[in-house]
Short mmCIF file of C-alpha atoms in Angstrom, two decimals:
data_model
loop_
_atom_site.label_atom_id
_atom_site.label_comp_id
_atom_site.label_asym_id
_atom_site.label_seq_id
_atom_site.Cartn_x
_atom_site.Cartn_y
_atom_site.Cartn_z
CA UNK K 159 36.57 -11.22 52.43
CA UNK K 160 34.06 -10.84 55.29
CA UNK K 161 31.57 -8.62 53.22
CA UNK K 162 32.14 -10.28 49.93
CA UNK K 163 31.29 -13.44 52.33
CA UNK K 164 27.81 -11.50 53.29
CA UNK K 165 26.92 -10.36 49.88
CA UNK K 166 27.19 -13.65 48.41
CA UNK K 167 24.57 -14.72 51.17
CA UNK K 168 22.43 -12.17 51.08
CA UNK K 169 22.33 -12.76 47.17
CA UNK K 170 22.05 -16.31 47.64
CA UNK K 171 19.37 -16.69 50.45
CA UNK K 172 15.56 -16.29 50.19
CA UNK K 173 14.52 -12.61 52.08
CA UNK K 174 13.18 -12.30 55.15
CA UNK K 175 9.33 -13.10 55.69
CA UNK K 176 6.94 -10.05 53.98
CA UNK K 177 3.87 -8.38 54.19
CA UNK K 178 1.17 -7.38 51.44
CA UNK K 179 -1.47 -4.59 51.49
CA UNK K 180 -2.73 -2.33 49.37
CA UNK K 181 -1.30 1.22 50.25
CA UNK K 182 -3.70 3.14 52.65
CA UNK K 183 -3.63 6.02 50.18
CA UNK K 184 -4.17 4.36 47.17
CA UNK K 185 -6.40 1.70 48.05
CA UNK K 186 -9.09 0.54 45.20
CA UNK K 187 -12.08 -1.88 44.54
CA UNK K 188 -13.01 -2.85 40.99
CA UNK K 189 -16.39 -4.20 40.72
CA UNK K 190 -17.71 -6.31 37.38
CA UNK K 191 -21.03 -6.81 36.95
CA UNK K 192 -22.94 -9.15 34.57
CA UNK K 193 -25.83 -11.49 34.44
CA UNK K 194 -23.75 -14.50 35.04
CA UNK K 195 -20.68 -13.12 37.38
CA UNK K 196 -19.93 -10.63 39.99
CA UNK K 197 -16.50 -9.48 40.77
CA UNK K 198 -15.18 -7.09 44.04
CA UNK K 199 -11.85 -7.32 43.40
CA UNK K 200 -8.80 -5.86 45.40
CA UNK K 201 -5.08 -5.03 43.54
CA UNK K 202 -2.22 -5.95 46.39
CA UNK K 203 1.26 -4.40 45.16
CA UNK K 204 4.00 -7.07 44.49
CA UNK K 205 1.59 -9.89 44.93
CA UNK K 206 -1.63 -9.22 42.76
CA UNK K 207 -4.93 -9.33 43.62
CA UNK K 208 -7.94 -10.74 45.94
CA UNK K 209 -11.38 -10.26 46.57
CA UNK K 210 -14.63 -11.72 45.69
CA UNK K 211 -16.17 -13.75 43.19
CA UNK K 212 -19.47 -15.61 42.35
CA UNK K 213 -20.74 -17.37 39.18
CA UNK K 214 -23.94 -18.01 38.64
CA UNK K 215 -25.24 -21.08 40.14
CA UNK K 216 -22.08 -21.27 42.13
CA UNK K 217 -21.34 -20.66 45.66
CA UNK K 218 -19.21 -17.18 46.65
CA UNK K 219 -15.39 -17.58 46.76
CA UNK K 220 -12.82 -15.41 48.42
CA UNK K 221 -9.53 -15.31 46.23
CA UNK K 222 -6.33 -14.47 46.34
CA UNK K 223 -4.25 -14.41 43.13
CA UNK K 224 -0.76 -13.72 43.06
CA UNK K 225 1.29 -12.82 40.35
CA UNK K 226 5.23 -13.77 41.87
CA UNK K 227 4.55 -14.92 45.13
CA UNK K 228 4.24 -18.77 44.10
CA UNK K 229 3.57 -21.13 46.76
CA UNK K 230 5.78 -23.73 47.93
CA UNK K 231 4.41 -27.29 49.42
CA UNK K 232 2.98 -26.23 52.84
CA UNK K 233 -0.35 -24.89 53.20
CA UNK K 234 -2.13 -21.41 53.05
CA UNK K 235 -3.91 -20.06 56.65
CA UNK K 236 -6.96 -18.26 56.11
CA UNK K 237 -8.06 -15.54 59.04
CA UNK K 238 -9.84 -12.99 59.89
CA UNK K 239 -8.91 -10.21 62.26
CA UNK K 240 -10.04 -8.64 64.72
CA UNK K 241 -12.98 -5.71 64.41
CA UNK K 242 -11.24 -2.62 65.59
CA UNK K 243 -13.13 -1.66 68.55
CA UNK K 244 -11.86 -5.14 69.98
CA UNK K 245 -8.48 -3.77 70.50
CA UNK K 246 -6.46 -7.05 70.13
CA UNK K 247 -4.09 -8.57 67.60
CA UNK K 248 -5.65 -11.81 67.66
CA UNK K 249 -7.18 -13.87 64.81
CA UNK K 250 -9.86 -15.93 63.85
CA UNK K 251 -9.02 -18.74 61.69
CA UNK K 252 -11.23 -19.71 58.76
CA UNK K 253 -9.32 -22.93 57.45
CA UNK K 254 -6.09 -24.43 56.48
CA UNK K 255 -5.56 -25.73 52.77
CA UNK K 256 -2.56 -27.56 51.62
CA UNK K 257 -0.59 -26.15 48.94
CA UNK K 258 1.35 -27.32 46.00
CA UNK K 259 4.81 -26.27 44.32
CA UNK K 260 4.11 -23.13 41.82
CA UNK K 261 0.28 -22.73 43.23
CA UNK K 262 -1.11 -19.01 42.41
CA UNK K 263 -4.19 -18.54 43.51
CA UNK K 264 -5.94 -19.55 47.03
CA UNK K 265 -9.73 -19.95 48.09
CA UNK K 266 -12.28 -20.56 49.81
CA UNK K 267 -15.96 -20.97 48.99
CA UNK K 268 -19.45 -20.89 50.26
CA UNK K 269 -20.11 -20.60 54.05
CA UNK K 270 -16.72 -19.43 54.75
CA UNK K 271 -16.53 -16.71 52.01
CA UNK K 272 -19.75 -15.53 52.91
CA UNK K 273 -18.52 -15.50 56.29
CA UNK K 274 -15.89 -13.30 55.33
CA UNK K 275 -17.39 -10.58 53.37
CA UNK K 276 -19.95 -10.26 56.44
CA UNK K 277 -16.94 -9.52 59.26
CA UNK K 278 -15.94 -7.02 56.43
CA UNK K 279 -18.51 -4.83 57.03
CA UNK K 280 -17.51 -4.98 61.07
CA UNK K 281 -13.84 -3.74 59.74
CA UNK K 282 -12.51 -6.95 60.12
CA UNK K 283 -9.86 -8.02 57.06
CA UNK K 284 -9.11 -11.11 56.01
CA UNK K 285 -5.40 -12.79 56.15
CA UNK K 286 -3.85 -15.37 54.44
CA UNK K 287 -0.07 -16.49 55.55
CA UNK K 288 1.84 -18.91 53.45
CA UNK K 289 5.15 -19.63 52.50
CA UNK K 290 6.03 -18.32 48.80
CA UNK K 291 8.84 -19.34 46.93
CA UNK K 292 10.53 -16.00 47.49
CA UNK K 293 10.85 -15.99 51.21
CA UNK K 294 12.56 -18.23 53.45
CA UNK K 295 9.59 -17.59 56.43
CA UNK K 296 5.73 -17.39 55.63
CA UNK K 297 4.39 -14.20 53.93
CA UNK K 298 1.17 -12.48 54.93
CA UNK K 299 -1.37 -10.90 52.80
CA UNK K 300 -4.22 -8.63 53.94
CA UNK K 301 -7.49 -7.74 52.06
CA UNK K 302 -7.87 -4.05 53.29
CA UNK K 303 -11.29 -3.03 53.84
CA UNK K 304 -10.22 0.89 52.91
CA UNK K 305 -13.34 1.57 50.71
CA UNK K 306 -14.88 -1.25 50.89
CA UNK K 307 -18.73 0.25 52.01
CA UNK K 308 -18.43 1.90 48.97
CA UNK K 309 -17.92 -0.93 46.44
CA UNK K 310 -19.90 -3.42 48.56
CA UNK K 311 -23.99 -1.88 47.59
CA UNK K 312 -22.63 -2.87 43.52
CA UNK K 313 -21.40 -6.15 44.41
CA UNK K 314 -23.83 -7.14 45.95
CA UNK K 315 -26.67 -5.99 44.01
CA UNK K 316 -25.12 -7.81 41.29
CA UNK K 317 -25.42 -11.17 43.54
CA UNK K 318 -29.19 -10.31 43.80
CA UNK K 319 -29.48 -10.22 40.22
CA UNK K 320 -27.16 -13.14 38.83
CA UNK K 321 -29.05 -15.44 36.57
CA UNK K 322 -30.76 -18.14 38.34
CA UNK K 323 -29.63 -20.91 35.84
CA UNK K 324 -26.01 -21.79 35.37
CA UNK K 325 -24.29 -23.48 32.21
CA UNK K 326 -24.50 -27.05 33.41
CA UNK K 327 -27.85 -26.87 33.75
CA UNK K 328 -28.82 -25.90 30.50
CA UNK K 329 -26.02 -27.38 28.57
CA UNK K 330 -27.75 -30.34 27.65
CA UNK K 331 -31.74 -30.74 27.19
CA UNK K 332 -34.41 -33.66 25.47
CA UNK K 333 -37.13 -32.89 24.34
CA UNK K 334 -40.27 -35.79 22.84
CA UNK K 335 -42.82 -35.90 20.18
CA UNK K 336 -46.54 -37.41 19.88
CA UNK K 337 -46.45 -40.32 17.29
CA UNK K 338 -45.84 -38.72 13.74
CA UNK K 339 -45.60 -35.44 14.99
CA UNK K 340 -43.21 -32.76 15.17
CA UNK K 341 -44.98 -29.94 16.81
CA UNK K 342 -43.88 -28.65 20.87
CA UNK K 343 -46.12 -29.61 23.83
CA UNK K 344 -46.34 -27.29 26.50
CA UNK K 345 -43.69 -28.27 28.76
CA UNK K 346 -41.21 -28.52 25.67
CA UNK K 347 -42.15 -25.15 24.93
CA UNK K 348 -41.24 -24.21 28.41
CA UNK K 349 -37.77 -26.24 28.70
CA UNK K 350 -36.52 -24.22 25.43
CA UNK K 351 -37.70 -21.45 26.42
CA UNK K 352 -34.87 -21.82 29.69
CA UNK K 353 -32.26 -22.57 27.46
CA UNK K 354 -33.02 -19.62 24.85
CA UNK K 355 -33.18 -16.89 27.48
CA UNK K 356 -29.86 -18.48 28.33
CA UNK K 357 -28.62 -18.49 25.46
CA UNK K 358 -29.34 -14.61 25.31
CA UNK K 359 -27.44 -13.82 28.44
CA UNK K 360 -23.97 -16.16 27.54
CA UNK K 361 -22.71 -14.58 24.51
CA UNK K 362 -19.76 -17.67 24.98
CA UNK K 363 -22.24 -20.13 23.94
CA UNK K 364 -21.06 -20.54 20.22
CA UNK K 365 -23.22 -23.14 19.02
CA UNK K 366 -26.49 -24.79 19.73
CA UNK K 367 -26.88 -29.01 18.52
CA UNK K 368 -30.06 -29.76 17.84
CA UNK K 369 -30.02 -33.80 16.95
CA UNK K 370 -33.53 -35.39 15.70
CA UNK K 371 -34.71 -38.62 16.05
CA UNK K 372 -37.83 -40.91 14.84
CA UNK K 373 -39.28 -44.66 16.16
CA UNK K 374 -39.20 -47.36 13.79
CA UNK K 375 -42.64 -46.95 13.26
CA UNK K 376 -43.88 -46.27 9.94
CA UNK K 377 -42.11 -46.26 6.24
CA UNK K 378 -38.31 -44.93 5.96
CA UNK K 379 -39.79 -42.26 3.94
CA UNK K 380 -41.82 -40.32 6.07
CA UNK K 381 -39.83 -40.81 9.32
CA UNK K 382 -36.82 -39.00 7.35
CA UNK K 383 -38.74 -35.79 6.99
CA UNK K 384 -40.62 -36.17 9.92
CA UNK K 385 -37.06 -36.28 12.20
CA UNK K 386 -36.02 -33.11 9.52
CA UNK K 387 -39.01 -31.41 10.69
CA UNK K 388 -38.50 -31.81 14.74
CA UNK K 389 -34.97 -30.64 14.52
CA UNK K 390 -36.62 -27.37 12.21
CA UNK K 391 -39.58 -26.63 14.75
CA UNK K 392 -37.02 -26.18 17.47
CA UNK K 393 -34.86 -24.22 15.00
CA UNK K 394 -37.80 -21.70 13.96
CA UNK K 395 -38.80 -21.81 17.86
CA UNK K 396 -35.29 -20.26 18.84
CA UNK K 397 -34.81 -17.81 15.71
CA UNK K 398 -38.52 -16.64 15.79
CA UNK K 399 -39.05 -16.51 19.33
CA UNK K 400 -36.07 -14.85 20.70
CA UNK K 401 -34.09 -14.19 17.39
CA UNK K 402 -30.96 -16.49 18.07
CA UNK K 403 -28.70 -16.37 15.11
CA UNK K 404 -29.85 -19.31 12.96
CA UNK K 405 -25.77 -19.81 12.04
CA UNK K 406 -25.52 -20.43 15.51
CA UNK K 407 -27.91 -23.83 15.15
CA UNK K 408 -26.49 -26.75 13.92
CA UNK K 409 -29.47 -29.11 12.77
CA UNK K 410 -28.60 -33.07 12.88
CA UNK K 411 -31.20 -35.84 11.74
CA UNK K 412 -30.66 -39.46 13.04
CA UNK K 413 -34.16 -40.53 11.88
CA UNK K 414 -34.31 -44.07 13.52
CA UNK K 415 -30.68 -44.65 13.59
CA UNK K 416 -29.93 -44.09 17.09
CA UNK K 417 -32.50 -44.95 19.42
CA UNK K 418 -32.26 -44.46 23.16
CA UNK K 419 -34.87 -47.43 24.02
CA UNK K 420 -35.87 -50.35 22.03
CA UNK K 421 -38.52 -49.77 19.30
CA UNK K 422 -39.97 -53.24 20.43
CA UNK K 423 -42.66 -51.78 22.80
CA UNK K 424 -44.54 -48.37 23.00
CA UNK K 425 -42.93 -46.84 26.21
CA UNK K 426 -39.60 -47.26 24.23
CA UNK K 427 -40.72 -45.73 21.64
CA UNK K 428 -41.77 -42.88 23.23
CA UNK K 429 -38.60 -42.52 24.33
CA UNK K 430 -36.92 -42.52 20.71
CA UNK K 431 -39.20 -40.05 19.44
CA UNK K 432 -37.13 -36.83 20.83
CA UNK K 433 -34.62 -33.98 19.83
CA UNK K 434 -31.78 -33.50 21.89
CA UNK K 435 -30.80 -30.28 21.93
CA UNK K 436 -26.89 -29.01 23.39
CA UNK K 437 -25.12 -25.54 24.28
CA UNK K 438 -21.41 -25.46 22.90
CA UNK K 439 -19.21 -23.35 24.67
#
């Protein structure tokens, strides 16, 4: 009865707290490297993975990502240990985030990232205790820094050459005419030119809006081709210029029909005399 008693409870009750590493034999870094992210990225057995990441115009994160160690509602300890010639089991704590019921994946960004893939290169590892789902005590991951010199020149040459603009900055652009006119001044020329040559590098950009407008200056019936004819210069300026898919362009005319200002004085027309141009993801 005793044993059956035991069995029953060992079936019953969470396990005993756990560590995660990646084997010292088998340890690995997989490093991705395009113009708008940069990976250095560390499998953990039974857990999943961690390591670094950056998107462009975004600040460096340290992640962990686990598989089936799901958090409970506590909160995840991030540290860094010692640096081997210190000869102590002490740590260094980076910060404390609160965690949620089912959460998978734990960071930390900028300053403190950066921080840690710096003490990296001293030997120093970084920790992150929380308690999972699976475990009745906290569980402790460690990011090993077994081959780590040898991954790190990649990674971070690929930080060095991430694309200066992100997404959001691009994503949405206006551009204005001269009265009756539909040709590109010089700084329009240069503010497409951004968004093309991002456009080139983010092959998930799936469409490009390119919305015309007129003043209500002048007869309906040459401020409908006139708008036409804005939306088309921008058109030909992204299919001749840098040989964007014209599919890709979708070419709206608004003529006078939507006007950002009032038409009732000249600084507001100037204002309605534009193409608004947008990146669809």
């Amino acid at each position: 009865m005793l044993k059956l008693f035991i069995a029953a409870l060992l079936v019953s009750s969470p396990l005993f707290a756990e560590e995660f590493q990646a084997p010292v034999t088998d340890t690995n870094w997989q490093v991705i490297e395009s113009p708008l992210e940069c990976s250095l990225m560390q499998t953990i057995p039974s857990f999943g993975k961690a390591g670094f990441y950056r998107r462009n115009g975004q600040p460096l994160q340290l992640t962990f990502d686990t598989d089936n160690q799901p958090a409970e509602n506590s909160h995840v300890l991030f540290e860094m240990s010692a640096a081997p010639w210190q000869n102590t089991e002490e740590f260094d704590t980076l910060k404390r985030i609160p965690t949620s019921s089912g959460q998978r994946q734990f960071q930390i960004e900028g300053p403190l990232a950066q921080q840690a893939l710096v003490k990296m290169q001293d030997g120093r590892f970084p920790i992150i205790r929380y308690r999972s789902q699976a475990y009745a005590d906290d569980i402790t991951v460690k990011l090993s820094t077994i081959k780590f010199s040898d991954s790190l020149p990649a990674f971070q040459q690929c930080l060095n050459n991430l694309y200066p603009d992100s997404f959001s900055e691009v994503r949405k652009l206006t551009v204005y005419f001269e009265s009756e006119k539909a040709n590109l001044d010089k700084a329009s020329l240069q503010a497409l030119t951004r968004v093309a040559e991002y456009v080139k590098v983010d092959d998930s950009v799936s469409q490009i809006i390119i919305t015309s407008h007129t003043d209500s200056f002048g007869r309906k019936r040459l401020n409908v081709p006139l708008s036409e004819a804005r939306a088309k210069t921008i058109r030909d300026f992204f299919v001749g210029q840098y040989e964007i898919p014209a599919e890709k362009i979708i070419m709206r005319s608004f003529v006078d029909h939507d006007p950002a200002a009032t038409n009732k004085t000249a600084k507001g027309r100037a204002y309605n005399r534009r193409a608004e141009i947008e990146l669809i993801r």
